[in-house]
Short mmCIF file of C-alpha atoms in Angstrom, two decimals:
data_model
loop_
_atom_site.label_atom_id
_atom_site.label_comp_id
_atom_site.label_asym_id
_atom_site.label_seq_id
_atom_site.Cartn_x
_atom_site.Cartn_y
_atom_site.Cartn_z
CA MET A 9 22.70 19.99 -39.57
CA PRO A 10 20.64 22.28 -41.90
CA LYS A 11 21.98 22.66 -45.43
CA LEU A 12 22.95 26.17 -46.33
CA THR A 13 23.29 27.31 -50.05
CA MET A 14 25.03 30.51 -51.07
CA MET A 15 23.85 32.40 -54.06
CA LEU A 16 26.33 34.88 -55.46
CA LEU A 17 26.20 37.32 -58.35
CA MET A 18 29.46 38.62 -59.45
CA LYS A 19 31.32 40.74 -62.07
CA ASN A 20 35.08 41.41 -62.36
CA GLU A 21 35.95 40.74 -58.82
CA GLU A 22 39.39 39.19 -59.28
CA ARG A 23 41.32 42.18 -57.98
CA HIS A 24 38.81 42.89 -55.20
CA PHE A 25 37.58 40.58 -52.42
CA LEU A 26 36.42 37.50 -54.32
CA ARG A 27 38.85 35.04 -52.90
CA GLU A 28 38.43 36.35 -49.36
CA MET A 29 34.67 36.12 -49.59
CA LEU A 30 34.66 32.55 -51.11
CA ASP A 31 37.27 31.42 -48.49
CA SER A 32 35.08 32.76 -45.68
CA ALA A 33 31.78 31.39 -47.14
CA SER A 34 33.28 27.98 -47.62
CA LYS A 35 33.58 27.61 -43.84
CA TYR A 36 29.84 27.66 -43.45
CA CYS A 37 28.07 27.00 -46.81
CA ASP A 38 27.47 23.56 -48.05
CA ASN A 39 27.29 24.53 -51.68
CA PHE A 40 27.50 27.60 -53.91
CA VAL A 41 25.40 28.81 -56.85
CA ILE A 42 27.14 31.56 -58.80
CA LEU A 43 25.96 33.69 -61.70
CA ASP A 44 28.78 35.59 -63.45
CA ASP A 45 27.77 38.88 -65.15
CA ASN A 46 30.20 38.39 -68.13
CA SER A 47 33.39 39.19 -66.26
CA THR A 48 36.32 40.16 -68.37
CA ASP A 49 38.90 39.16 -65.81
CA ASN A 50 39.49 35.69 -64.16
CA SER A 51 36.55 35.88 -61.76
CA PHE A 52 34.72 32.92 -63.34
CA GLU A 53 37.83 30.73 -63.22
CA ILE A 54 38.61 31.62 -59.64
CA ALA A 55 35.06 30.84 -58.46
CA LYS A 56 34.87 27.64 -60.46
CA SER A 57 37.98 26.36 -58.62
CA TYR A 58 36.20 26.16 -55.34
CA LYS A 59 35.03 22.54 -54.60
CA ASN A 60 31.56 23.42 -53.14
CA VAL A 61 30.46 25.33 -56.39
CA GLU A 62 27.43 23.29 -57.56
CA ILE A 63 26.36 25.67 -60.35
CA ILE A 64 28.29 28.31 -62.02
CA LYS A 65 27.10 30.02 -65.21
CA LYS A 66 27.30 33.28 -67.10
CA VAL A 67 24.29 35.56 -67.24
CA SER A 68 22.07 34.85 -70.16
CA GLY A 69 19.86 37.92 -70.08
CA GLU A 70 20.39 41.66 -69.23
CA SER A 71 23.45 42.72 -67.24
CA PHE A 72 23.29 43.87 -63.66
CA ILE A 73 24.34 47.25 -64.73
CA ILE A 74 21.26 47.58 -67.02
CA ASN A 75 18.60 46.01 -64.87
CA GLU A 76 19.66 44.66 -61.41
CA SER A 77 16.50 42.59 -60.99
CA ARG A 78 16.95 40.36 -64.02
CA PRO A 79 20.18 38.68 -63.05
CA ARG A 80 19.06 38.44 -59.37
CA TYR A 81 16.06 36.55 -60.54
CA GLU A 82 18.05 34.35 -62.94
CA LEU A 83 20.43 33.48 -60.09
CA PHE A 84 17.50 32.53 -57.79
CA ASN A 85 16.12 30.24 -60.50
CA LEU A 86 19.46 28.41 -60.66
CA THR A 87 19.54 28.16 -56.89
CA MET A 88 16.15 26.47 -56.79
CA GLN A 89 17.49 23.71 -59.09
CA THR A 90 19.79 22.52 -56.17
CA ASN A 91 16.84 21.80 -53.94
CA PRO A 92 18.10 24.20 -51.20
CA GLU A 93 17.07 24.14 -47.55
CA TYR A 94 18.24 27.60 -46.44
CA ILE A 95 19.66 30.25 -48.84
CA ILE A 96 22.03 33.13 -47.96
CA ALA A 97 22.63 35.80 -50.51
CA LEU A 98 25.86 37.79 -50.43
CA ASP A 99 27.81 39.83 -53.02
CA ALA A 100 31.43 39.28 -53.81
CA ASP A 101 32.45 42.34 -51.64
CA GLU A 102 30.41 41.17 -48.59
CA ILE A 103 32.03 38.93 -46.08
CA LEU A 104 30.45 37.51 -42.86
CA ASP A 105 32.15 38.38 -39.61
CA LYS A 106 34.10 35.68 -37.60
CA ASN A 107 31.24 35.09 -35.17
CA GLY A 108 28.95 34.50 -38.15
CA GLU A 109 31.37 32.13 -39.86
CA LYS A 110 31.62 30.10 -36.64
CA ASN A 111 27.98 30.06 -35.58
CA ILE A 112 25.65 30.51 -38.46
CA LYS A 113 24.88 26.87 -38.85
CA LYS A 114 24.12 26.59 -35.16
CA LEU A 115 21.77 29.57 -35.44
CA LEU A 116 19.78 27.74 -38.11
CA GLU A 117 19.71 24.61 -36.01
CA THR A 118 18.46 26.35 -32.92
CA ASN A 119 16.01 28.76 -34.41
CA SER A 120 14.06 26.53 -36.82
CA VAL A 121 10.82 28.46 -36.00
CA TYR A 122 12.04 31.41 -37.98
CA ASP A 123 11.88 31.70 -41.80
CA TRP A 124 14.36 34.52 -42.36
CA PHE A 125 17.40 36.19 -40.71
CA SER A 126 18.60 39.70 -40.92
CA PHE A 127 22.22 40.89 -40.60
CA GLU A 128 23.94 44.15 -39.59
CA PHE A 129 25.59 45.87 -42.58
CA ASN A 130 28.90 47.54 -41.89
CA HIS A 131 30.08 49.76 -44.82
CA PHE A 132 33.88 50.07 -44.88
CA TRP A 133 34.95 53.48 -46.07
CA TRP A 134 38.15 54.32 -48.03
CA ASP A 135 39.99 51.33 -46.49
CA THR A 136 39.34 48.01 -44.81
CA LYS A 137 39.89 49.30 -41.28
CA HIS A 138 37.03 51.86 -40.80
CA ILE A 139 33.27 51.69 -41.16
CA ARG A 140 31.03 54.69 -41.75
CA MET A 141 28.66 55.69 -39.06
CA ASP A 142 26.66 58.86 -40.10
CA GLY A 143 23.26 59.13 -41.72
CA TYR A 144 21.83 56.04 -43.41
CA TRP A 145 25.36 54.52 -43.40
CA ASN A 146 25.08 53.96 -39.62
CA PRO A 147 25.05 50.14 -39.70
CA PRO A 148 21.49 49.16 -40.80
CA LYS A 149 19.97 45.71 -40.64
CA GLY A 150 18.52 43.74 -43.56
CA PRO A 151 17.48 40.26 -44.41
CA ARG A 152 19.94 38.06 -46.40
CA MET A 153 19.17 34.47 -45.37
CA PHE A 154 15.95 32.57 -45.57
CA ARG A 155 14.25 29.05 -45.57
CA TYR A 156 13.33 28.01 -49.03
CA ASP A 157 9.79 26.80 -49.50
CA LYS A 158 9.10 25.03 -52.75
CA ASN A 159 5.40 25.83 -52.33
CA VAL A 160 5.87 29.59 -52.44
CA ASN A 161 5.75 31.42 -55.79
CA TYR A 162 8.58 33.89 -55.06
CA ASN A 163 8.58 37.41 -56.58
CA TRP A 164 11.27 40.06 -56.86
CA ARG A 165 11.04 43.73 -56.80
CA ASN A 166 11.39 44.59 -60.44
CA THR A 167 13.59 47.71 -60.34
CA VAL A 168 16.83 48.61 -62.30
CA LEU A 169 18.54 49.32 -58.91
CA HIS A 170 18.07 48.29 -55.33
CA CYS A 171 15.78 45.29 -56.10
CA GLY A 172 17.02 43.45 -52.98
CA SER A 173 19.19 40.34 -52.79
CA ILE A 174 16.32 37.98 -51.75
CA PRO A 175 12.67 37.61 -52.87
CA GLN A 176 10.34 40.19 -51.41
CA ASP A 177 7.82 37.47 -50.44
CA VAL A 178 10.21 36.16 -47.78
CA LEU A 179 9.43 38.94 -45.33
CA GLN A 180 5.73 37.79 -45.08
CA LYS A 181 6.88 35.11 -42.79
CA GLN A 182 8.43 35.34 -39.33
CA GLY A 183 12.11 36.43 -39.04
CA ILE A 184 14.67 37.42 -36.55
CA TYR A 185 18.01 39.35 -36.30
CA SER A 186 20.86 36.90 -36.55
CA GLY A 187 23.22 38.82 -34.38
CA PHE A 188 25.86 38.61 -36.99
CA ARG A 189 27.57 41.35 -39.04
CA ILE A 190 28.30 41.60 -42.76
CA LYS A 191 31.44 43.46 -43.75
CA HIS A 192 30.69 45.37 -46.93
CA TYR A 193 33.83 46.41 -48.87
CA GLY A 194 32.02 48.12 -51.77
CA TYR A 195 33.17 51.53 -50.55
CA ALA A 196 36.63 50.57 -49.29
CA LYS A 197 37.93 52.36 -52.36
CA SER A 198 39.41 55.74 -53.26
CA PRO A 199 37.28 58.91 -53.32
CA THR A 200 37.56 58.82 -57.15
CA GLU A 201 36.13 55.35 -57.35
CA ILE A 202 33.33 56.14 -54.99
CA LYS A 203 32.49 59.23 -57.09
CA ALA A 204 32.24 56.97 -60.14
CA LYS A 205 29.77 54.76 -58.23
CA GLN A 206 27.81 57.84 -57.26
CA ASP A 207 27.65 58.86 -60.89
CA PHE A 208 26.33 55.46 -61.88
CA TYR A 209 23.53 55.60 -59.34
CA LEU A 210 22.59 59.14 -60.24
CA GLU A 211 22.44 58.18 -63.95
CA LYS A 212 20.22 55.17 -63.24
CA ASP A 213 17.98 56.97 -60.69
CA PRO A 214 18.18 60.80 -61.39
CA GLN A 215 15.10 61.63 -59.49
CA GLY A 216 15.96 59.57 -56.44
CA LYS A 217 12.89 57.36 -56.70
CA LEU A 218 14.61 54.17 -55.75
CA CYS A 219 16.73 55.63 -52.93
CA PHE A 220 16.90 58.87 -50.95
CA MET A 221 18.76 61.49 -53.08
CA SER A 222 20.41 62.65 -49.90
CA HIS A 223 21.89 59.23 -49.39
CA TYR A 224 23.41 59.19 -52.98
CA LEU A 225 24.78 62.73 -52.44
CA SER A 226 26.38 61.72 -49.12
CA MET A 227 28.70 59.33 -50.91
CA THR A 228 31.05 62.14 -51.66
CA ASP A 229 30.99 63.81 -48.28
CA LYS A 230 34.42 65.08 -47.53
CA ASN A 231 34.20 64.46 -43.76
CA PRO A 232 32.21 61.23 -43.06
CA VAL A 233 31.90 59.91 -39.53
CA LEU A 234 34.22 56.88 -39.42
CA LYS A 235 34.82 54.30 -36.69
CA GLU A 236 37.55 51.74 -36.43
CA TRP A 237 36.30 48.23 -37.15
CA LYS A 238 36.67 45.64 -34.34
CA GLU A 239 35.95 42.00 -35.19
#
């Protein structure tokens, strides 16, 4: 059975979805590599308590909120130390659907010709029961899992925001849609909390060079198109 390593970047996730995420990932990951962005709550201690955590450290360089690409690259360097076979990158507010939990290892075993796998991203909105369907929120697909090749000199998109969760070189090889969905709970918050997130993005990217400005502005739409989530 292929070995699957999770790499996770986290910050102050104790009161959010950290336990649910780690409980879920423990069902299909062989080991975890975790980089904590200097949490001030008990996130580090919670994550450290999971038996499959092979490496857990606090960020040594710039914080995620200053330059997203730096801790992503630091996390990947830690992950390479574990001699990984396949790597999946999720955030602490992203949980694989039940179908993925059950079948992801089988996917790797039966699709060894592919080097990367994409997932459908479902953005939960205002609560954990509804996903957003309008505009660019309409569940997109993106790569989050790949086969590690020690002979490749991996590079990351060096941007303060939206640098990606995996190295950009991965997509030069052949990939496929996994058929699995990721439940993203980053917007399963109050309108006030979402507005604060919008303000952060607009401060970091005021000209909309790293993401469509219309997408940033849509975060505070008063009547988004929502759909009930069905597992």
